[in-house]
């Protein structure tokens, strides 16, 4: 019997457009872009828009302290 090992990657629901990420995470646009530029967030660019892996964004969001506004 032959078995086929299948690797499933992220589905379409696991991605968020880069331009929508700051609003979704309630983080500054510069911070999101910094994470992407440093390679901490997996991205794809199927056409003209860049998409970010939501799992990476949520992990970094949880690990990065927020500034308290006074």
mmCIF file with all atom_site columns, N, CA and C in Angstrom:
data_model
loop_
_atom_site.group_PDB
_atom_site.id
_atom_site.type_symbol
_atom_site.label_atom_id
_atom_site.label_alt_id
_atom_site.label_comp_id
_atom_site.label_asym_id
_atom_site.label_entity_id
_atom_site.label_seq_id
_atom_site.pdbx_PDB_ins_code
_atom_site.Cartn_x
_atom_site.Cartn_y
_atom_site.Cartn_z
_atom_site.occupancy
_atom_site.B_iso_or_equiv
_atom_site.pdbx_formal_charge
_atom_site.auth_seq_id
_atom_site.auth_comp_id
_atom_site.auth_asym_id
_atom_site.auth_atom_id
_atom_site.pdbx_PDB_model_num
ATOM 1   N N  . UNK A 1 1  ? 0.843  -1.187 0.000  1.00 0.00 ? 1  UNK A N  1
ATOM 2   C CA . UNK A 1 1  ? 0.000  0.000  0.000  1.00 0.00 ? 1  UNK A CA 1
ATOM 3   C C  . UNK A 1 1  ? 0.888  1.250  0.000  1.00 0.00 ? 1  UNK A C  1
ATOM 4   N N  . UNK A 1 2  ? 0.589  2.123  -0.899 1.00 0.00 ? 2  UNK A N  1
ATOM 5   C CA . UNK A 1 2  ? 1.345  3.362  -1.014 1.00 0.00 ? 2  UNK A CA 1
ATOM 6   C C  . UNK A 1 2  ? 0.545  4.474  -0.341 1.00 0.00 ? 2  UNK A C  1
ATOM 7   N N  . UNK A 1 3  ? 1.207  5.174  0.548  1.00 0.00 ? 3  UNK A N  1
ATOM 8   C CA . UNK A 1 3  ? 0.554  6.312  1.193  1.00 0.00 ? 3  UNK A CA 1
ATOM 9   C C  . UNK A 1 3  ? 1.218  7.578  0.715  1.00 0.00 ? 3  UNK A C  1
ATOM 10  N N  . UNK A 1 4  ? 0.445  8.572  0.584  1.00 0.00 ? 4  UNK A N  1
ATOM 11  C CA . UNK A 1 4  ? 0.957  9.862  0.132  1.00 0.00 ? 4  UNK A CA 1
ATOM 12  C C  . UNK A 1 4  ? 0.900  10.834 1.303  1.00 0.00 ? 4  UNK A C  1
ATOM 13  N N  . UNK A 1 5  ? 2.038  11.356 1.619  1.00 0.00 ? 5  UNK A N  1
ATOM 14  C CA . UNK A 1 5  ? 2.094  12.348 2.690  1.00 0.00 ? 5  UNK A CA 1
ATOM 15  C C  . UNK A 1 5  ? 1.748  13.702 2.085  1.00 0.00 ? 5  UNK A C  1
ATOM 16  N N  . UNK A 1 6  ? 0.742  14.309 2.625  1.00 0.00 ? 6  UNK A N  1
ATOM 17  C CA . UNK A 1 6  ? 0.350  15.620 2.116  1.00 0.00 ? 6  UNK A CA 1
ATOM 18  C C  . UNK A 1 6  ? 0.690  16.686 3.141  1.00 0.00 ? 6  UNK A C  1
ATOM 19  N N  . UNK A 1 7  ? 1.269  17.725 2.657  1.00 0.00 ? 7  UNK A N  1
ATOM 20  C CA . UNK A 1 7  ? 1.576  18.866 3.517  1.00 0.00 ? 7  UNK A CA 1
ATOM 21  C C  . UNK A 1 7  ? 0.602  19.968 3.152  1.00 0.00 ? 7  UNK A C  1
ATOM 22  N N  . UNK A 1 8  ? -0.104 20.391 4.133  1.00 0.00 ? 8  UNK A N  1
ATOM 23  C CA . UNK A 1 8  ? -1.045 21.468 3.875  1.00 0.00 ? 8  UNK A CA 1
ATOM 24  C C  . UNK A 1 8  ? -0.461 22.762 4.416  1.00 0.00 ? 8  UNK A C  1
ATOM 25  N N  . UNK A 1 9  ? -0.451 23.748 3.588  1.00 0.00 ? 9  UNK A N  1
ATOM 26  C CA . UNK A 1 9  ? 0.048  25.055 3.977  1.00 0.00 ? 9  UNK A CA 1
ATOM 27  C C  . UNK A 1 9  ? -1.101 25.921 4.442  1.00 0.00 ? 9  UNK A C  1
ATOM 28  N N  . UNK A 1 10 ? -0.824 27.172 4.638  1.00 0.00 ? 10 UNK A N  1
ATOM 29  C CA . UNK A 1 10 ? -1.877 28.097 5.070  1.00 0.00 ? 10 UNK A CA 1
ATOM 30  C C  . UNK A 1 10 ? -2.987 28.201 4.024  1.00 0.00 ? 10 UNK A C  1
ATOM 31  N N  . UNK A 1 11 ? -4.201 28.313 4.505  1.00 0.00 ? 11 UNK A N  1
ATOM 32  C CA . UNK A 1 11 ? -5.337 28.481 3.595  1.00 0.00 ? 11 UNK A CA 1
ATOM 33  C C  . UNK A 1 11 ? -5.547 29.972 3.319  1.00 0.00 ? 11 UNK A C  1
ATOM 34  N N  . UNK A 1 12 ? -6.500 30.264 2.481  1.00 0.00 ? 12 UNK A N  1
ATOM 35  C CA . UNK A 1 12 ? -6.773 31.660 2.108  1.00 0.00 ? 12 UNK A CA 1
ATOM 36  C C  . UNK A 1 12 ? -7.199 32.490 3.317  1.00 0.00 ? 12 UNK A C  1
ATOM 37  N N  . UNK A 1 13 ? -7.841 31.873 4.291  1.00 0.00 ? 13 UNK A N  1
ATOM 38  C CA . UNK A 1 13 ? -8.280 32.608 5.481  1.00 0.00 ? 13 UNK A CA 1
ATOM 39  C C  . UNK A 1 13 ? -7.139 32.955 6.425  1.00 0.00 ? 13 UNK A C  1
ATOM 40  N N  . UNK A 1 14 ? -5.973 32.388 6.189  1.00 0.00 ? 14 UNK A N  1
ATOM 41  C CA . UNK A 1 14 ? -4.820 32.620 7.058  1.00 0.00 ? 14 UNK A CA 1
ATOM 42  C C  . UNK A 1 14 ? -3.990 33.828 6.630  1.00 0.00 ? 14 UNK A C  1
ATOM 43  N N  . UNK A 1 15 ? -4.418 34.534 5.601  1.00 0.00 ? 15 UNK A N  1
ATOM 44  C CA . UNK A 1 15 ? -3.670 35.665 5.065  1.00 0.00 ? 15 UNK A CA 1
ATOM 45  C C  . UNK A 1 15 ? -4.474 36.948 5.205  1.00 0.00 ? 15 UNK A C  1
ATOM 46  N N  . UNK A 1 16 ? -3.776 38.052 5.381  1.00 0.00 ? 16 UNK A N  1
ATOM 47  C CA . UNK A 1 16 ? -4.396 39.372 5.450  1.00 0.00 ? 16 UNK A CA 1
ATOM 48  C C  . UNK A 1 16 ? -3.585 40.307 4.558  1.00 0.00 ? 16 UNK A C  1
ATOM 49  N N  . UNK A 1 17 ? -4.276 41.206 3.883  1.00 0.00 ? 17 UNK A N  1
ATOM 50  C CA . UNK A 1 17 ? -3.570 42.160 3.026  1.00 0.00 ? 17 UNK A CA 1
ATOM 51  C C  . UNK A 1 17 ? -2.713 43.076 3.891  1.00 0.00 ? 17 UNK A C  1
ATOM 52  N N  . UNK A 1 18 ? -1.523 43.362 3.403  1.00 0.00 ? 18 UNK A N  1
ATOM 53  C CA . UNK A 1 18 ? -0.594 44.199 4.157  1.00 0.00 ? 18 UNK A CA 1
ATOM 54  C C  . UNK A 1 18 ? -1.214 45.548 4.484  1.00 0.00 ? 18 UNK A C  1
ATOM 55  N N  . UNK A 1 19 ? -1.942 46.123 3.541  1.00 0.00 ? 19 UNK A N  1
ATOM 56  C CA . UNK A 1 19 ? -2.523 47.441 3.781  1.00 0.00 ? 19 UNK A CA 1
ATOM 57  C C  . UNK A 1 19 ? -3.642 47.404 4.834  1.00 0.00 ? 19 UNK A C  1
ATOM 58  N N  . UNK A 1 20 ? -4.239 46.227 5.092  1.00 0.00 ? 20 UNK A N  1
ATOM 59  C CA . UNK A 1 20 ? -5.303 46.093 6.091  1.00 0.00 ? 20 UNK A CA 1
ATOM 60  C C  . UNK A 1 20 ? -4.788 45.671 7.466  1.00 0.00 ? 20 UNK A C  1
ATOM 61  N N  . UNK A 1 21 ? -3.551 45.206 7.532  1.00 0.00 ? 21 UNK A N  1
ATOM 62  C CA . UNK A 1 21 ? -2.999 44.677 8.783  1.00 0.00 ? 21 UNK A CA 1
ATOM 63  C C  . UNK A 1 21 ? -2.952 45.707 9.919  1.00 0.00 ? 21 UNK A C  1
ATOM 64  N N  . UNK A 1 22 ? -2.520 46.958 9.688  1.00 0.00 ? 22 UNK A N  1
ATOM 65  C CA . UNK A 1 22 ? -2.470 47.907 10.809 1.00 0.00 ? 22 UNK A CA 1
ATOM 66  C C  . UNK A 1 22 ? -3.832 48.126 11.472 1.00 0.00 ? 22 UNK A C  1
ATOM 67  N N  . UNK A 1 23 ? -4.871 48.236 10.667 1.00 0.00 ? 23 UNK A N  1
ATOM 68  C CA . UNK A 1 23 ? -6.208 48.443 11.230 1.00 0.00 ? 23 UNK A CA 1
ATOM 69  C C  . UNK A 1 23 ? -6.684 47.205 11.983 1.00 0.00 ? 23 UNK A C  1
ATOM 70  N N  . UNK A 1 24 ? -6.390 46.048 11.432 1.00 0.00 ? 24 UNK A N  1
ATOM 71  C CA . UNK A 1 24 ? -6.848 44.814 12.061 1.00 0.00 ? 24 UNK A CA 1
ATOM 72  C C  . UNK A 1 24 ? -6.162 44.561 13.398 1.00 0.00 ? 24 UNK A C  1
ATOM 73  N N  . UNK A 1 25 ? -4.867 44.882 13.491 1.00 0.00 ? 25 UNK A N  1
ATOM 74  C CA . UNK A 1 25 ? -4.112 44.645 14.719 1.00 0.00 ? 25 UNK A CA 1
ATOM 75  C C  . UNK A 1 25 ? -4.093 45.849 15.654 1.00 0.00 ? 25 UNK A C  1
ATOM 76  N N  . UNK A 1 26 ? -4.598 46.977 15.172 1.00 0.00 ? 26 UNK A N  1
ATOM 77  C CA . UNK A 1 26 ? -4.546 48.226 15.952 1.00 0.00 ? 26 UNK A CA 1
ATOM 78  C C  . UNK A 1 26 ? -3.100 48.582 16.303 1.00 0.00 ? 26 UNK A C  1
ATOM 79  N N  . UNK A 1 27 ? -2.244 48.473 15.289 1.00 0.00 ? 27 UNK A N  1
ATOM 80  C CA . UNK A 1 27 ? -0.828 48.813 15.420 1.00 0.00 ? 27 UNK A CA 1
ATOM 81  C C  . UNK A 1 27 ? -0.469 49.841 14.364 1.00 0.00 ? 27 UNK A C  1
ATOM 82  N N  . UNK A 1 28 ? 0.587  50.623 14.595 1.00 0.00 ? 28 UNK A N  1
ATOM 83  C CA . UNK A 1 28 ? 1.011  51.597 13.579 1.00 0.00 ? 28 UNK A CA 1
ATOM 84  C C  . UNK A 1 28 ? 1.475  50.895 12.303 1.00 0.00 ? 28 UNK A C  1
ATOM 85  N N  . UNK A 1 29 ? 1.218  51.538 11.195 1.00 0.00 ? 29 UNK A N  1
ATOM 86  C CA . UNK A 1 29 ? 1.618  51.008 9.892  1.00 0.00 ? 29 UNK A CA 1
ATOM 87  C C  . UNK A 1 29 ? 3.124  50.776 9.842  1.00 0.00 ? 29 UNK A C  1
ATOM 88  N N  . UNK A 1 30 ? 3.886  51.675 10.447 1.00 0.00 ? 30 UNK A N  1
ATOM 89  C CA . UNK A 1 30 ? 5.347  51.554 10.421 1.00 0.00 ? 30 UNK A CA 1
ATOM 90  C C  . UNK A 1 30 ? 5.821  50.288 11.130 1.00 0.00 ? 30 UNK A C  1
ATOM 91  N N  . UNK A 1 31 ? 5.131  49.884 12.184 1.00 0.00 ? 31 UNK A N  1
ATOM 92  C CA . UNK A 1 31 ? 5.524  48.676 12.911 1.00 0.00 ? 31 UNK A CA 1
ATOM 93  C C  . UNK A 1 31 ? 5.280  47.424 12.068 1.00 0.00 ? 31 UNK A C  1
ATOM 94  N N  . UNK A 1 32 ? 4.131  47.369 11.410 1.00 0.00 ? 32 UNK A N  1
ATOM 95  C CA . UNK A 1 32 ? 3.809  46.227 10.564 1.00 0.00 ? 32 UNK A CA 1
ATOM 96  C C  . UNK A 1 32 ? 4.839  46.118 9.438  1.00 0.00 ? 32 UNK A C  1
ATOM 97  N N  . UNK A 1 33 ? 5.150  47.244 8.802  1.00 0.00 ? 33 UNK A N  1
ATOM 98  C CA . UNK A 1 33 ? 6.115  47.242 7.708  1.00 0.00 ? 33 UNK A CA 1
ATOM 99  C C  . UNK A 1 33 ? 7.512  46.859 8.208  1.00 0.00 ? 33 UNK A C  1
ATOM 100 N N  . UNK A 1 34 ? 7.853  47.256 9.408  1.00 0.00 ? 34 UNK A N  1
ATOM 101 C CA . UNK A 1 34 ? 9.139  46.891 9.990  1.00 0.00 ? 34 UNK A CA 1
ATOM 102 C C  . UNK A 1 34 ? 9.238  45.381 10.174 1.00 0.00 ? 34 UNK A C  1
ATOM 103 N N  . UNK A 1 35 ? 8.175  44.761 10.672 1.00 0.00 ? 35 UNK A N  1
ATOM 104 C CA . UNK A 1 35 ? 8.149  43.302 10.833 1.00 0.00 ? 35 UNK A CA 1
ATOM 105 C C  . UNK A 1 35 ? 8.307  42.607 9.481  1.00 0.00 ? 35 UNK A C  1
ATOM 106 N N  . UNK A 1 36 ? 7.629  43.128 8.469  1.00 0.00 ? 36 UNK A N  1
ATOM 107 C CA . UNK A 1 36 ? 7.700  42.525 7.137  1.00 0.00 ? 36 UNK A CA 1
ATOM 108 C C  . UNK A 1 36 ? 9.111  42.688 6.561  1.00 0.00 ? 36 UNK A C  1
ATOM 109 N N  . UNK A 1 37 ? 9.673  43.890 6.654  1.00 0.00 ? 37 UNK A N  1
ATOM 110 C CA . UNK A 1 37 ? 11.004 44.159 6.106  1.00 0.00 ? 37 UNK A CA 1
ATOM 111 C C  . UNK A 1 37 ? 12.089 43.333 6.786  1.00 0.00 ? 37 UNK A C  1
ATOM 112 N N  . UNK A 1 38 ? 11.914 43.044 8.071  1.00 0.00 ? 38 UNK A N  1
ATOM 113 C CA . UNK A 1 38 ? 12.920 42.269 8.803  1.00 0.00 ? 38 UNK A CA 1
ATOM 114 C C  . UNK A 1 38 ? 12.792 40.769 8.559  1.00 0.00 ? 38 UNK A C  1
ATOM 115 N N  . UNK A 1 39 ? 11.756 40.364 7.836  1.00 0.00 ? 39 UNK A N  1
ATOM 116 C CA . UNK A 1 39 ? 11.587 38.952 7.510  1.00 0.00 ? 39 UNK A CA 1
ATOM 117 C C  . UNK A 1 39 ? 10.883 38.142 8.583  1.00 0.00 ? 39 UNK A C  1
ATOM 118 N N  . UNK A 1 40 ? 10.307 38.803 9.558  1.00 0.00 ? 40 UNK A N  1
ATOM 119 C CA . UNK A 1 40 ? 9.621  38.098 10.641 1.00 0.00 ? 40 UNK A CA 1
ATOM 120 C C  . UNK A 1 40 ? 8.219  37.643 10.251 1.00 0.00 ? 40 UNK A C  1
ATOM 121 N N  . UNK A 1 41 ? 7.712  38.174 9.147  1.00 0.00 ? 41 UNK A N  1
ATOM 122 C CA . UNK A 1 41 ? 6.363  37.848 8.679  1.00 0.00 ? 41 UNK A CA 1
ATOM 123 C C  . UNK A 1 41 ? 6.467  37.250 7.286  1.00 0.00 ? 41 UNK A C  1
ATOM 124 N N  . UNK A 1 42 ? 5.894  36.075 7.114  1.00 0.00 ? 42 UNK A N  1
ATOM 125 C CA . UNK A 1 42 ? 5.863  35.448 5.793  1.00 0.00 ? 42 UNK A CA 1
ATOM 126 C C  . UNK A 1 42 ? 4.869  36.210 4.919  1.00 0.00 ? 42 UNK A C  1
ATOM 127 N N  . UNK A 1 43 ? 5.293  36.534 3.703  1.00 0.00 ? 43 UNK A N  1
ATOM 128 C CA . UNK A 1 43 ? 4.433  37.278 2.786  1.00 0.00 ? 43 UNK A CA 1
ATOM 129 C C  . UNK A 1 43 ? 4.374  36.579 1.434  1.00 0.00 ? 43 UNK A C  1
ATOM 130 N N  . UNK A 1 44 ? 3.309  36.869 0.718  1.00 0.00 ? 44 UNK A N  1
ATOM 131 C CA . UNK A 1 44 ? 3.178  36.436 -0.665 1.00 0.00 ? 44 UNK A CA 1
ATOM 132 C C  . UNK A 1 44 ? 2.671  37.625 -1.464 1.00 0.00 ? 44 UNK A C  1
ATOM 133 N N  . UNK A 1 45 ? 2.895  37.568 -2.746 1.00 0.00 ? 45 UNK A N  1
ATOM 134 C CA . UNK A 1 45 ? 2.429  38.643 -3.614 1.00 0.00 ? 45 UNK A CA 1
ATOM 135 C C  . UNK A 1 45 ? 1.877  38.014 -4.891 1.00 0.00 ? 45 UNK A C  1
ATOM 136 N N  . UNK A 1 46 ? 0.636  37.511 -4.826 1.00 0.00 ? 46 UNK A N  1
ATOM 137 C CA . UNK A 1 46 ? 0.096  36.807 -5.978 1.00 0.00 ? 46 UNK A CA 1
ATOM 138 C C  . UNK A 1 46 ? -0.122 37.693 -7.209 1.00 0.00 ? 46 UNK A C  1
ATOM 139 N N  . UNK A 1 47 ? -0.518 38.902 -7.038 1.00 0.00 ? 47 UNK A N  1
ATOM 140 C CA . UNK A 1 47 ? -0.686 39.836 -8.159 1.00 0.00 ? 47 UNK A CA 1
ATOM 141 C C  . UNK A 1 47 ? 0.005  41.137 -7.799 1.00 0.00 ? 47 UNK A C  1
ATOM 142 N N  . UNK A 1 48 ? -0.762 42.154 -7.488 1.00 0.00 ? 48 UNK A N  1
ATOM 143 C CA . UNK A 1 48 ? -0.154 43.451 -7.173 1.00 0.00 ? 48 UNK A CA 1
ATOM 144 C C  . UNK A 1 48 ? -0.222 43.791 -5.692 1.00 0.00 ? 48 UNK A C  1
ATOM 145 N N  . UNK A 1 49 ? -0.883 42.977 -4.913 1.00 0.00 ? 49 UNK A N  1
ATOM 146 C CA . UNK A 1 49 ? -1.025 43.237 -3.481 1.00 0.00 ? 49 UNK A CA 1
ATOM 147 C C  . UNK A 1 49 ? -0.177 42.261 -2.681 1.00 0.00 ? 49 UNK A C  1
ATOM 148 N N  . UNK A 1 50 ? 0.413  42.746 -1.616 1.00 0.00 ? 50 UNK A N  1
ATOM 149 C CA . UNK A 1 50 ? 1.190  41.879 -0.733 1.00 0.00 ? 50 UNK A CA 1
ATOM 150 C C  . UNK A 1 50 ? 0.290  41.401 0.395  1.00 0.00 ? 50 UNK A C  1
ATOM 151 N N  . UNK A 1 51 ? 0.368  40.112 0.669  1.00 0.00 ? 51 UNK A N  1
ATOM 152 C CA . UNK A 1 51 ? -0.416 39.480 1.724  1.00 0.00 ? 51 UNK A CA 1
ATOM 153 C C  . UNK A 1 51 ? 0.528  38.975 2.801  1.00 0.00 ? 51 UNK A C  1
ATOM 154 N N  . UNK A 1 52 ? 0.105  39.083 4.076  1.00 0.00 ? 52 UNK A N  1
ATOM 155 C CA . UNK A 1 52 ? 0.908  38.647 5.215  1.00 0.00 ? 52 UNK A CA 1
ATOM 156 C C  . UNK A 1 52 ? 0.220  37.481 5.902  1.00 0.00 ? 52 UNK A C  1
ATOM 157 N N  . UNK A 1 53 ? 1.029  36.573 6.417  1.00 0.00 ? 53 UNK A N  1
ATOM 158 C CA . UNK A 1 53 ? 0.491  35.440 7.154  1.00 0.00 ? 53 UNK A CA 1
ATOM 159 C C  . UNK A 1 53 ? -0.022 35.941 8.505  1.00 0.00 ? 53 UNK A C  1
ATOM 160 N N  . UNK A 1 54 ? -1.299 35.767 8.747  1.00 0.00 ? 54 UNK A N  1
ATOM 161 C CA . UNK A 1 54 ? -1.945 36.278 9.952  1.00 0.00 ? 54 UNK A CA 1
ATOM 162 C C  . UNK A 1 54 ? -1.332 35.673 11.215 1.00 0.00 ? 54 UNK A C  1
ATOM 163 N N  . UNK A 1 55 ? -0.966 34.408 11.160 1.00 0.00 ? 55 UNK A N  1
ATOM 164 C CA . UNK A 1 55 ? -0.366 33.742 12.319 1.00 0.00 ? 55 UNK A CA 1
ATOM 165 C C  . UNK A 1 55 ? 0.906  34.461 12.768 1.00 0.00 ? 55 UNK A C  1
ATOM 166 N N  . UNK A 1 56 ? 1.753  34.855 11.817 1.00 0.00 ? 56 UNK A N  1
ATOM 167 C CA . UNK A 1 56 ? 2.981  35.583 12.145 1.00 0.00 ? 56 UNK A CA 1
ATOM 168 C C  . UNK A 1 56 ? 2.662  36.943 12.760 1.00 0.00 ? 56 UNK A C  1
ATOM 169 N N  . UNK A 1 57 ? 1.706  37.633 12.175 1.00 0.00 ? 57 UNK A N  1
ATOM 170 C CA . UNK A 1 57 ? 1.333  38.952 12.701 1.00 0.00 ? 57 UNK A CA 1
ATOM 171 C C  . UNK A 1 57 ? 0.796  38.852 14.124 1.00 0.00 ? 57 UNK A C  1
ATOM 172 N N  . UNK A 1 58 ? -0.043 37.878 14.372 1.00 0.00 ? 58 UNK A N  1
ATOM 173 C CA . UNK A 1 58 ? -0.619 37.718 15.715 1.00 0.00 ? 58 UNK A CA 1
ATOM 174 C C  . UNK A 1 58 ? 0.459  37.330 16.728 1.00 0.00 ? 58 UNK A C  1
ATOM 175 N N  . UNK A 1 59 ? 1.410  36.495 16.312 1.00 0.00 ? 59 UNK A N  1
ATOM 176 C CA . UNK A 1 59 ? 2.509  36.109 17.198 1.00 0.00 ? 59 UNK A CA 1
ATOM 177 C C  . UNK A 1 59 ? 3.348  37.326 17.574 1.00 0.00 ? 59 UNK A C  1
ATOM 178 N N  . UNK A 1 60 ? 3.698  38.147 16.595 1.00 0.00 ? 60 UNK A N  1
ATOM 179 C CA . UNK A 1 60 ? 4.492  39.341 16.864 1.00 0.00 ? 60 UNK A CA 1
ATOM 180 C C  . UNK A 1 60 ? 3.704  40.371 17.669 1.00 0.00 ? 60 UNK A C  1
ATOM 181 N N  . UNK A 1 61 ? 2.418  40.483 17.400 1.00 0.00 ? 61 UNK A N  1
ATOM 182 C CA . UNK A 1 61 ? 1.568  41.405 18.138 1.00 0.00 ? 61 UNK A CA 1
ATOM 183 C C  . UNK A 1 61 ? 1.550  41.043 19.621 1.00 0.00 ? 61 UNK A C  1
ATOM 184 N N  . UNK A 1 62 ? 1.442  39.755 19.907 1.00 0.00 ? 62 UNK A N  1
ATOM 185 C CA . UNK A 1 62 ? 1.401  39.302 21.302 1.00 0.00 ? 62 UNK A CA 1
ATOM 186 C C  . UNK A 1 62 ? 2.757  39.465 21.993 1.00 0.00 ? 62 UNK A C  1
ATOM 187 N N  . UNK A 1 63 ? 3.838  39.345 21.230 1.00 0.00 ? 63 UNK A N  1
ATOM 188 C CA . UNK A 1 63 ? 5.170  39.407 21.805 1.00 0.00 ? 63 UNK A CA 1
ATOM 189 C C  . UNK A 1 63 ? 5.702  40.833 21.958 1.00 0.00 ? 63 UNK A C  1
ATOM 190 N N  . UNK A 1 64 ? 5.073  41.791 21.306 1.00 0.00 ? 64 UNK A N  1
ATOM 191 C CA . UNK A 1 64 ? 5.545  43.165 21.324 1.00 0.00 ? 64 UNK A CA 1
ATOM 192 C C  . UNK A 1 64 ? 4.684  43.999 22.256 1.00 0.00 ? 64 UNK A C  1
ATOM 193 N N  . UNK A 1 65 ? 5.299  44.598 23.285 1.00 0.00 ? 65 UNK A N  1
ATOM 194 C CA . UNK A 1 65 ? 4.489  45.412 24.209 1.00 0.00 ? 65 UNK A CA 1
ATOM 195 C C  . UNK A 1 65 ? 3.918  46.645 23.518 1.00 0.00 ? 65 UNK A C  1
ATOM 196 N N  . UNK A 1 66 ? 2.797  47.057 23.997 1.00 0.00 ? 66 UNK A N  1
ATOM 197 C CA . UNK A 1 66 ? 2.158  48.265 23.466 1.00 0.00 ? 66 UNK A CA 1
ATOM 198 C C  . UNK A 1 66 ? 2.546  49.465 24.313 1.00 0.00 ? 66 UNK A C  1
ATOM 199 N N  . UNK A 1 67 ? 2.630  50.615 23.672 1.00 0.00 ? 67 UNK A N  1
ATOM 200 C CA . UNK A 1 67 ? 2.923  51.843 24.394 1.00 0.00 ? 67 UNK A CA 1
ATOM 201 C C  . UNK A 1 67 ? 1.658  52.331 25.071 1.00 0.00 ? 67 UNK A C  1
ATOM 202 N N  . UNK A 1 68 ? 1.817  52.789 26.271 1.00 0.00 ? 68 UNK A N  1
ATOM 203 C CA . UNK A 1 68 ? 0.675  53.353 26.981 1.00 0.00 ? 68 UNK A CA 1
ATOM 204 C C  . UNK A 1 68 ? 0.521  54.811 26.593 1.00 0.00 ? 68 UNK A C  1
ATOM 205 N N  . UNK A 1 69 ? -0.670 55.160 26.235 1.00 0.00 ? 69 UNK A N  1
ATOM 206 C CA . UNK A 1 69 ? -0.941 56.559 25.901 1.00 0.00 ? 69 UNK A CA 1
ATOM 207 C C  . UNK A 1 69 ? -1.296 57.306 27.172 1.00 0.00 ? 69 UNK A C  1
ATOM 208 N N  . UNK A 1 70 ? -0.763 58.502 27.269 1.00 0.00 ? 70 UNK A N  1
ATOM 209 C CA . UNK A 1 70 ? -1.048 59.308 28.466 1.00 0.00 ? 70 UNK A CA 1
ATOM 210 C C  . UNK A 1 70 ? -2.022 60.398 28.172 1.00 0.00 ? 70 UNK A C  1
#
